[in-house]
Amino acid sequence: HLQGLGEALQQIHFPDSMEQARQARDRLAFDELLLLQLGVLRKRQDWRSEPGIPIASEPGLVHDLEAHLPYTLTGAQQRAISEILQDMTRSVPMSRLLQGDVGSGKTIVALAAILTAVRAGFQAALMAPTSILAEQHMRTISGILEYYPKVRMGLLLGGQTALEKEAMRRALAEGEIDLVVGTHALIQDEVSFKRLGLVVVDEQHRFGVEQRQTLRAKSIAWSPHLLAMSATPIPRTLALTLYGDMELSVLDELPPNRQPVVTAVRTASSREGIYRFIRDQISAGHQAYIIYPLVEESEAVEARAAVEEHDRLAQEVFPQLRLGLLHGRIGAEEKERVMSQFREGQLDILVSTAVVEVGMDVPNATVMLIEGAERFGLAQLHQFRGRVGRGSSRSYCILVSDSTTEESLQRLQIMAETEDGFVLAEKDLEMRGPGDFIGVRQSGLPELRLAQVTDRVTLEQARAEALQIFAQDPDLSESRHRALAEHAEAFWRPVSPA
C-alpha cells in the first residue's frame, strides 16, 4: 500500500498535492524504521550467537528470599523474577530490560538474579550511573544479604583511593568477591573477573551501548547474562526501537505500602506560603528536599541555583533549621557526608540539584519542592517525586514554575493529575521528542530524518516486515536483498560501536 521509492523521492520534493506529499513521507519514514529494526534485530542475533553459560536457580531460593523481606512480593515482581531466572537457565546469554516505575521494587528482582548467579558459583556485577545510587544499592542489598553470610560483597567507585581500588580489583580477579557494586569504575581496563556470570546495569539509559558492552566483555570464556533496569518508564513504541534487541519485563504494580504523593503546581508568587508549609512539616518531625535546576547562577540562563539559594535559604528563610547542600561538583566524601546526615535526621532540608534524582531513600522526608520545574522533563520530575512517599506519612510534591505561560503550567499540571509513570512517559515523549526524552544519542541509534518513533502503527508495521525478512535471510545475503543490505549498512554506519 506504500508509494514506490522513486515516486516517493519525487513527491517529497515536488509534490503534486498535500496528499501525495503525505504518502511520500509515509513511505520514506517506513524505510527508515525498517532499516532501524533490521539493525536492532542484527544486534539481537549477534548477542544470541555468543557463547553463554546456563545458570540454574536453587529450588526454593525465591521463597527463601521473600521470607527475609518485610513485605510480600507483588505479582509483577514474581512474574519478572520467573522470566529472568528462566532466561538464565539457557545457554544463550540473557538480554533483558526490567522496566518499573519509581518504587516498584526493581532492586529485589535484580537481587533474586544476583543470588541465583552467586549461589551457582559465579560473580555478579551491578553498575549504577552515580556513586550516590551505587552506595544506596550497597546499603539496601547488604541489609538483605545479612541472611546470606557467605555472599562476599564489594564496592568500586571512581572516588576511592588508589589503594582501595587496587585491593578491590585484585579481589575480583582472584574470585574473592561474589558481588561488586560500582560505577563507571567497573569498566576500566584494569578490572577483570574470575567467573563473571551476571551483569546488572541500573538506570541503563545513562550508559552508552559501548559502556554496557565493555562490562560484558570482562568475561572471556563466555558472555554473561545481562539484566538492564530502568526507572524511567519507556512507552512500548520507544522500547521496541531503543531496546528491540532485548526481552522486556515490566513491573506495573506498586507495593501496597507505597503512599500516593499529593502534587501541586504553583507559581513564584506562592513561594512564601510554600516556605510556611515546609516549616510546619519540619515542626511535625519530617524533612524536605528543595531542588534547583543549576549549580551556579549563569548570566545566560536565569535559573535559581542551588549554591546561592542554599545560602539565602539558610540565612533569610530557614535560619532556625539545619540545611545541607548537594550537587554534582562537590567531592565524593562530602557528598556521602551530607547524604548520611540527611538520612540520619541531622539535617531538616536538603538543597540539591538533579543529583538527588535517584539513589536517595529517606522515609522521613515528606516534601519535595522543585524550583524552576518547567526546566525538567516530566519523566525526571516523576523521578524527583519518587524520593518522597516512602514512609507512612502523607507526602507532597510542589512544582514551582518560573514561567507563567499557559503551555508551561498545563504541562506541569499533568504531573498533578497522574502518578502513573508510563502515562507521563507517553506525554513526555509526545512533547519533547525521543532525543530529549531518553538520550537517543547515547543509545547508539541512528538519527531519524523523517520517521517518528511515536508513530506506533508504522513502527509496528516496519518491525513485522523486518522480522519476516530476518527470518528468511538474516544476513541479507540473497541477491534480492543486496540493495537493502547496502542501505542498512549506510544507515547504521555513523553509530556503529567501535
Coordinates of C-alpha atoms in Angstrom, one line a residue:
H1 CA 0.0 0.0 0.0
L2 CA 3.1 2.3 0.0
Q3 CA 4.3 4.5 -2.7
G4 CA 7.2 3.2 -4.9
L5 CA 10.6 4.6 -3.8
G6 CA 11.1 6.6 -7.0
E7 CA 7.7 8.2 -6.7
A8 CA 8.2 9.0 -3.0
L9 CA 11.5 10.7 -3.7
Q10 CA 9.9 12.7 -6.5
Q11 CA 6.8 13.6 -4.4
I12 CA 8.6 14.6 -1.2
H13 CA 10.5 17.3 -3.1
F14 CA 7.9 18.3 -5.8
P15 CA 4.5 17.1 -4.5
D16 CA 1.5 17.1 -6.8
S17 CA -0.7 17.6 -3.7
M18 CA -0.6 17.6 0.0
E19 CA -1.9 14.0 0.0
Q20 CA 0.9 12.9 -2.3
A21 CA 3.4 14.6 0.0
R22 CA 2.0 12.8 3.0
Q23 CA 2.1 9.4 1.2
A24 CA 5.8 10.1 0.2
R25 CA 6.6 10.9 3.8
D26 CA 4.9 7.7 5.0
R27 CA 7.0 5.6 2.5
L28 CA 10.3 7.2 3.4
A29 CA 9.5 7.0 7.2
F30 CA 8.7 3.4 6.8
D31 CA 12.0 2.8 5.1
E32 CA 13.9 4.4 8.0
L33 CA 12.1 2.4 10.6
L34 CA 12.6 -0.8 8.6
L35 CA 16.4 -0.2 8.4
L36 CA 16.3 0.7 12.1
Q37 CA 14.6 -2.6 13.0
L38 CA 16.8 -4.7 10.8
G39 CA 19.8 -3.2 12.7
V40 CA 18.3 -3.9 16.1
L41 CA 17.5 -7.5 15.1
R42 CA 21.0 -7.9 13.9
K43 CA 22.3 -6.7 17.4
R44 CA 20.0 -9.3 19.0
Q45 CA 21.3 -12.1 16.7
D46 CA 24.9 -11.1 17.4
W47 CA 24.2 -11.2 21.1
R48 CA 22.5 -14.6 20.9
S49 CA 25.3 -16.1 18.8
E50 CA 27.8 -15.6 21.6
P51 CA 28.5 -18.5 24.0
G52 CA 26.5 -18.2 27.2
I53 CA 26.6 -20.2 30.4
P54 CA 23.4 -21.8 31.8
I55 CA 22.8 -20.9 35.5
A56 CA 20.1 -22.8 37.3
S57 CA 18.3 -21.4 40.3
E58 CA 18.4 -23.3 43.6
P59 CA 15.0 -24.8 44.5
G60 CA 13.2 -22.6 46.9
L61 CA 15.6 -19.6 46.5
V62 CA 12.9 -17.0 45.7
H63 CA 10.7 -18.3 48.5
D64 CA 13.6 -18.1 51.0
L65 CA 14.5 -14.6 49.8
E66 CA 10.9 -13.4 50.3
A67 CA 10.8 -14.9 53.8
H68 CA 13.6 -12.4 54.7
L69 CA 11.7 -9.4 53.4
P70 CA 9.4 -7.2 55.5
Y71 CA 6.8 -7.3 52.7
T72 CA 5.3 -9.7 50.2
L73 CA 6.4 -9.6 46.5
T74 CA 3.9 -8.2 44.1
G75 CA 2.5 -10.3 41.3
A76 CA 4.6 -8.3 38.8
Q77 CA 7.8 -8.9 40.8
Q78 CA 7.1 -12.6 40.9
R79 CA 6.4 -12.7 37.2
A80 CA 9.6 -10.7 36.3
I81 CA 11.7 -12.9 38.6
S82 CA 10.3 -16.0 36.9
E83 CA 11.1 -14.6 33.4
I84 CA 14.6 -13.6 34.4
L85 CA 15.5 -16.9 36.1
Q86 CA 14.1 -18.8 33.1
D87 CA 16.3 -16.8 30.8
M88 CA 19.4 -17.6 32.9
T89 CA 18.9 -21.3 32.6
R90 CA 19.6 -21.1 28.8
S91 CA 23.0 -21.3 27.1
V92 CA 22.0 -18.2 25.1
P93 CA 23.1 -15.1 27.1
M94 CA 20.1 -13.3 28.7
S95 CA 19.5 -9.8 27.4
R96 CA 16.5 -8.4 29.3
L97 CA 15.3 -4.9 30.2
L98 CA 13.4 -4.6 33.5
Q99 CA 11.2 -1.6 33.4
G100 CA 9.4 -0.4 36.5
D101 CA 8.0 2.8 37.9
V102 CA 9.6 4.6 40.9
G103 CA 9.2 2.4 44.0
S104 CA 8.0 -0.7 42.1
G105 CA 10.8 -2.9 43.6
K106 CA 13.3 -3.5 40.8
T107 CA 16.2 -4.0 43.2
I108 CA 14.7 -7.1 44.8
V109 CA 14.0 -8.6 41.4
A110 CA 17.7 -8.0 40.5
L111 CA 18.8 -9.4 43.8
A112 CA 16.9 -12.7 43.0
A113 CA 19.0 -12.9 39.8
I114 CA 22.2 -12.0 41.6
L115 CA 21.7 -14.6 44.3
T116 CA 21.0 -17.2 41.7
A117 CA 24.3 -16.5 40.0
V118 CA 26.3 -16.3 43.2
R119 CA 24.9 -19.5 44.7
A120 CA 25.8 -21.3 41.5
G121 CA 29.4 -20.2 41.9
F122 CA 29.5 -17.2 39.6
Q123 CA 30.3 -13.5 40.2
A124 CA 27.8 -10.7 39.6
A125 CA 28.4 -7.0 38.9
L126 CA 25.9 -4.2 39.4
M127 CA 26.7 -0.9 37.7
A128 CA 25.0 2.3 38.5
P129 CA 25.5 5.8 36.9
T130 CA 26.4 7.7 40.1
S131 CA 28.2 6.9 43.4
I132 CA 25.1 8.0 45.3
L133 CA 23.0 5.3 43.6
A134 CA 25.8 2.7 43.9
E135 CA 26.1 3.4 47.6
Q136 CA 22.3 3.2 48.0
H137 CA 22.3 -0.2 46.3
M138 CA 25.2 -1.4 48.5
R139 CA 23.2 -0.4 51.7
T140 CA 20.0 -1.9 50.5
I141 CA 21.4 -5.2 49.3
S142 CA 23.9 -5.7 52.2
G143 CA 21.0 -5.3 54.6
I144 CA 19.1 -8.2 53.0
L145 CA 22.3 -10.3 52.4
E146 CA 22.9 -10.3 56.2
Y147 CA 20.9 -13.6 55.9
Y148 CA 23.3 -14.9 53.3
P149 CA 26.7 -14.5 55.1
K150 CA 28.6 -16.5 52.5
V151 CA 28.0 -13.8 49.8
R152 CA 31.0 -11.6 49.7
M153 CA 30.2 -8.0 48.6
G154 CA 32.5 -5.2 47.4
L155 CA 32.2 -1.6 46.2
L156 CA 34.2 0.0 43.4
L157 CA 33.9 3.8 42.8
G158 CA 35.9 6.3 40.9
G159 CA 36.3 8.4 44.1
Q160 CA 38.0 5.7 46.1
T161 CA 41.7 5.9 46.8
A162 CA 44.2 4.1 44.5
L163 CA 44.9 1.6 47.3
E164 CA 41.2 0.8 47.8
K165 CA 40.6 0.4 44.1
E166 CA 43.7 -1.8 43.7
A167 CA 42.6 -4.1 46.5
M168 CA 39.1 -4.5 45.0
R169 CA 40.4 -5.2 41.5
R170 CA 42.7 -7.9 42.9
A171 CA 39.8 -9.5 44.9
L172 CA 37.6 -9.5 41.8
A173 CA 40.3 -11.1 39.6
E174 CA 41.0 -13.8 42.1
G175 CA 37.3 -14.5 42.7
E176 CA 37.3 -13.4 46.3
I177 CA 34.3 -11.1 45.7
D178 CA 30.9 -12.6 44.7
L179 CA 29.0 -9.3 44.1
V180 CA 30.6 -6.0 43.2
V181 CA 28.5 -2.8 43.1
G182 CA 30.1 0.2 41.3
T183 CA 30.0 3.0 38.8
H184 CA 31.9 3.5 35.6
A185 CA 35.0 2.4 37.6
L186 CA 33.8 -1.2 36.8
I187 CA 34.6 -0.8 33.1
Q188 CA 38.2 0.4 33.5
D189 CA 40.8 -1.7 31.6
E190 CA 42.4 -2.8 34.9
V191 CA 39.2 -4.5 36.1
S192 CA 38.9 -8.2 35.4
F193 CA 36.7 -11.0 36.9
K194 CA 37.4 -14.7 37.5
R195 CA 33.9 -16.1 36.8
L196 CA 31.5 -13.2 35.8
G197 CA 28.1 -14.8 35.2
L198 CA 25.7 -11.8 35.6
V199 CA 25.8 -8.1 34.8
V200 CA 23.1 -5.8 36.1
V201 CA 23.0 -2.2 34.8
D202 CA 20.8 0.2 36.7
E203 CA 19.4 3.4 35.1
Q204 CA 20.7 1.8 32.0
H205 CA 19.8 4.7 29.6
R206 CA 22.5 6.7 31.4
F207 CA 25.1 4.4 29.8
G208 CA 26.1 4.2 26.2
V209 CA 26.0 1.0 24.2
E210 CA 29.8 0.7 24.2
Q211 CA 29.9 1.0 28.0
R212 CA 27.4 -1.8 28.5
Q213 CA 29.4 -3.9 26.0
T214 CA 32.7 -3.2 27.8
L215 CA 31.3 -4.5 31.1
R216 CA 30.0 -7.6 29.4
A217 CA 33.4 -8.2 27.7
K218 CA 35.0 -8.6 31.2
S219 CA 34.1 -12.3 30.9
I220 CA 36.4 -14.0 28.4
A221 CA 35.2 -17.6 28.3
W222 CA 31.5 -16.9 27.9
S223 CA 29.2 -13.9 27.6
P224 CA 27.5 -13.1 30.9
H225 CA 23.8 -12.7 31.3
L226 CA 22.6 -9.1 31.2
L227 CA 19.8 -7.5 33.1
A228 CA 19.3 -3.8 32.4
M229 CA 17.0 -1.8 34.7
S230 CA 15.2 1.5 34.1
A231 CA 13.0 3.5 36.5
T232 CA 12.1 5.8 33.6
P233 CA 9.1 4.0 32.1
I234 CA 9.5 3.8 28.4
P235 CA 6.5 3.7 26.1
R236 CA 6.2 0.5 24.2
T237 CA 6.9 2.2 20.8
L238 CA 10.1 3.6 22.0
A239 CA 11.1 0.4 23.9
L240 CA 10.7 -1.5 20.6
T241 CA 13.0 1.0 18.9
L242 CA 15.6 1.5 21.6
Y243 CA 15.7 -2.0 23.0
G244 CA 14.3 -4.2 20.3
D245 CA 17.3 -6.4 20.8
M246 CA 16.2 -7.1 24.4
E247 CA 13.4 -9.0 26.0
L248 CA 11.1 -6.8 28.2
S249 CA 9.8 -7.4 31.8
V250 CA 7.6 -4.7 33.2
L251 CA 6.8 -4.0 36.9
D252 CA 3.3 -2.5 36.5
E253 CA 2.3 -2.8 40.2
L254 CA 3.4 -0.7 43.1
P255 CA 3.9 -2.4 46.5
P256 CA 0.8 -1.9 48.7
N257 CA 2.7 0.1 51.3
R258 CA 3.6 2.9 48.8
Q259 CA 1.8 6.2 49.7
P260 CA 0.3 8.3 46.9
V261 CA 2.1 11.7 46.8
V262 CA -0.1 14.9 46.7
T263 CA 1.3 17.0 43.8
A264 CA 0.6 20.7 43.3
V265 CA 1.7 23.3 40.7
R266 CA 2.4 26.8 41.9
T267 CA 3.9 30.0 40.5
A268 CA 6.6 32.1 42.1
S269 CA 4.1 34.3 43.9
S270 CA 3.2 31.3 46.2
R271 CA 6.7 30.8 47.5
E272 CA 6.2 32.4 50.9
G273 CA 3.2 30.1 51.6
I274 CA 5.2 27.1 50.5
Y275 CA 8.0 28.0 52.9
R276 CA 5.5 28.2 55.7
F277 CA 4.2 24.8 54.8
I278 CA 7.7 23.3 54.8
R279 CA 8.3 24.8 58.3
D280 CA 5.1 23.2 59.5
Q281 CA 6.1 19.8 58.1
I282 CA 9.5 20.0 59.8
S283 CA 7.9 21.1 63.1
A284 CA 5.9 17.9 62.8
G285 CA 9.2 15.9 62.7
H286 CA 9.6 15.5 59.0
Q287 CA 12.2 16.5 56.4
A288 CA 12.2 18.2 53.0
Y289 CA 14.0 18.4 49.7
I290 CA 14.4 21.6 47.7
I291 CA 15.6 21.0 44.1
Y292 CA 17.2 23.6 41.8
P293 CA 18.0 23.2 38.1
L294 CA 21.5 24.7 38.1
V295 CA 24.6 24.5 40.4
E296 CA 25.6 28.2 40.0
E297 CA 23.9 31.3 38.5
S298 CA 24.6 31.8 34.8
E299 CA 24.1 35.0 33.0
A300 CA 22.9 33.1 30.0
V301 CA 20.3 31.1 31.9
E302 CA 18.3 32.9 34.6
A303 CA 17.6 29.9 36.8
R304 CA 17.6 29.7 40.6
A305 CA 20.8 28.0 41.6
A306 CA 21.5 25.6 44.4
V307 CA 24.7 27.2 45.8
E308 CA 23.3 30.8 46.0
E309 CA 19.9 29.6 47.1
H310 CA 21.2 27.4 49.8
D311 CA 22.9 30.4 51.4
R312 CA 19.8 32.6 51.0
L313 CA 17.5 29.9 52.5
A314 CA 19.8 29.2 55.4
Q315 CA 20.3 32.9 56.3
E316 CA 16.9 34.5 55.4
V317 CA 14.2 31.9 55.1
F318 CA 15.0 29.0 57.5
P319 CA 17.6 30.4 59.9
Q320 CA 16.5 28.1 62.7
L321 CA 16.7 25.0 60.6
R322 CA 19.6 22.7 59.5
L323 CA 20.2 22.8 55.8
G324 CA 22.5 20.6 53.7
L325 CA 23.8 21.2 50.1
L326 CA 24.2 18.5 47.4
H327 CA 25.4 19.0 43.8
G328 CA 27.5 17.2 41.2
R329 CA 30.6 19.3 41.8
I330 CA 31.2 18.5 45.4
G331 CA 33.6 15.7 46.2
A332 CA 32.5 12.1 46.9
E333 CA 33.4 12.2 50.6
E334 CA 31.5 15.5 51.2
K335 CA 28.5 14.1 49.2
E336 CA 28.4 11.0 51.3
R337 CA 28.7 13.0 54.5
V338 CA 25.7 15.3 53.6
M339 CA 23.6 12.3 52.4
S340 CA 24.3 10.4 55.6
Q341 CA 23.4 13.4 57.7
F342 CA 20.1 13.8 55.9
R343 CA 19.3 10.1 56.1
E344 CA 20.0 10.1 59.9
G345 CA 17.8 13.1 60.5
Q346 CA 20.7 15.5 61.3
L347 CA 19.5 17.8 58.5
D348 CA 16.0 19.2 58.1
I349 CA 16.2 20.3 54.5
L350 CA 18.4 19.0 51.7
V351 CA 19.0 21.6 49.0
S352 CA 20.1 19.9 45.8
T353 CA 20.4 19.8 42.0
A354 CA 19.3 16.9 39.9
V355 CA 21.9 14.5 41.5
V356 CA 19.2 13.6 44.0
E357 CA 17.0 12.2 41.3
V358 CA 18.0 8.6 42.0
G359 CA 19.5 6.8 45.0
M360 CA 18.0 8.7 48.0
D361 CA 15.7 6.7 50.2
V362 CA 14.7 8.7 53.3
P363 CA 11.2 7.6 54.5
N364 CA 11.0 10.6 56.9
A365 CA 11.2 13.1 54.0
T366 CA 7.6 14.3 53.2
V367 CA 8.1 17.4 51.0
M368 CA 9.7 17.7 47.6
L369 CA 9.8 21.3 46.4
I370 CA 11.1 21.7 42.8
E371 CA 12.0 25.2 41.7
G372 CA 12.1 26.0 38.0
A373 CA 10.1 22.9 37.4
E374 CA 9.4 23.8 33.8
R375 CA 13.1 23.2 33.0
F376 CA 12.8 19.5 33.7
G377 CA 11.1 16.8 31.7
L378 CA 8.0 15.0 33.1
A379 CA 9.9 11.7 33.5
Q380 CA 12.6 13.5 35.5
L381 CA 10.1 15.3 37.7
H382 CA 8.4 11.9 38.3
Q383 CA 11.8 10.6 39.5
F384 CA 12.2 13.5 41.9
R385 CA 8.7 12.9 43.2
G386 CA 9.6 9.3 43.9
R387 CA 12.1 10.4 46.6
V388 CA 9.1 11.1 48.9
G389 CA 6.1 9.0 49.8
R390 CA 8.5 6.3 51.1
G391 CA 7.3 6.3 54.7
S392 CA 3.9 6.0 56.4
S393 CA 3.1 9.8 56.4
R394 CA 1.4 11.7 53.7
S395 CA 3.9 13.3 51.3
Y396 CA 3.8 16.3 49.0
C397 CA 5.5 17.3 45.7
I398 CA 5.3 21.1 44.9
L399 CA 6.2 22.2 41.4
V400 CA 7.1 25.9 41.2
S401 CA 7.3 27.3 37.7
D402 CA 9.2 30.5 36.9
S403 CA 7.2 30.6 33.7
T404 CA 3.6 31.7 33.8
T405 CA 2.8 30.7 30.2
E406 CA -0.3 28.5 29.9
E407 CA 1.6 25.9 28.0
S408 CA 4.2 25.5 30.7
L409 CA 1.7 25.3 33.5
Q410 CA -0.5 22.8 31.6
R411 CA 2.5 20.5 31.1
L412 CA 3.2 20.6 34.8
Q413 CA -0.5 20.1 35.6
I414 CA -0.2 16.6 34.0
M415 CA 2.1 15.7 36.9
A416 CA -0.7 16.7 39.4
E417 CA -3.2 14.5 37.6
T418 CA -1.4 11.2 37.4
E419 CA 1.2 9.2 39.3
D420 CA 1.5 6.6 36.5
G421 CA 5.0 6.9 35.2
F422 CA 4.0 5.2 31.9
V423 CA 1.3 7.8 31.2
L424 CA 3.8 10.5 32.0
A425 CA 6.4 8.9 29.7
E426 CA 4.0 8.9 26.8
K427 CA 3.2 12.6 27.3
D428 CA 6.9 13.4 27.7
L429 CA 7.7 11.6 24.5
E430 CA 5.0 13.5 22.6
M431 CA 6.1 16.9 23.9
R432 CA 9.8 16.6 23.9
G433 CA 10.7 14.0 21.2
P434 CA 12.8 10.9 21.7
G435 CA 16.2 12.6 21.7
D436 CA 15.5 14.7 24.8
F437 CA 13.3 12.0 26.4
I438 CA 15.8 9.2 26.6
G439 CA 19.1 10.5 25.3
V440 CA 18.9 8.6 22.0
R441 CA 22.4 9.7 21.0
Q442 CA 23.7 7.7 24.0
S443 CA 21.7 4.6 22.9
G444 CA 23.7 4.1 19.8
L445 CA 20.7 4.6 17.4
P446 CA 21.0 6.4 14.1
E447 CA 19.3 9.7 13.7
L448 CA 15.9 9.6 12.1
R449 CA 15.2 12.3 9.4
L450 CA 11.6 11.7 8.7
A451 CA 10.3 8.9 10.9
Q452 CA 8.9 9.4 14.4
V453 CA 9.2 6.7 17.0
T454 CA 5.9 7.9 18.3
D455 CA 4.3 6.6 15.1
R456 CA 3.2 3.3 16.7
V457 CA 1.4 2.0 13.5
T458 CA 4.3 2.5 11.1
L459 CA 6.9 1.3 13.7
E460 CA 5.0 -2.0 14.3
Q461 CA 4.5 -2.5 10.6
A462 CA 8.2 -2.0 10.0
R463 CA 9.1 -4.3 12.8
A464 CA 6.8 -7.1 11.4
E465 CA 8.3 -6.7 8.0
A466 CA 11.9 -6.7 9.4
L467 CA 11.1 -9.9 11.4
Q468 CA 9.8 -11.6 8.2
I469 CA 12.9 -10.6 6.2
F470 CA 15.2 -11.5 9.0
A471 CA 13.6 -15.0 9.4
Q472 CA 14.2 -15.7 5.7
D473 CA 17.6 -14.0 5.2
P474 CA 19.2 -12.8 8.5
D475 CA 22.5 -11.8 6.7
L476 CA 20.7 -10.0 3.8
S477 CA 23.0 -12.0 1.6
E478 CA 20.4 -13.0 -1.0
S479 CA 20.6 -11.1 -4.3
R480 CA 17.1 -9.7 -3.8
H481 CA 18.3 -8.1 -0.6
R482 CA 21.6 -6.7 -1.8
A483 CA 20.4 -3.1 -2.1
L484 CA 18.6 -3.4 1.3
A485 CA 21.8 -4.6 2.9
E486 CA 23.8 -1.7 1.5
H487 CA 21.1 0.8 2.7
A488 CA 21.1 -0.8 6.2
E489 CA 24.9 -0.7 6.4
A490 CA 25.0 3.0 5.4
F491 CA 22.1 3.8 7.8
W492 CA 23.8 2.3 10.8
R493 CA 27.4 3.3 9.9
P494 CA 27.6 6.6 11.9
V495 CA 26.7 5.0 15.2
S496 CA 28.3 1.5 14.9
P497 CA 30.2 0.7 18.1
A498 CA 34.0 0.9 17.6

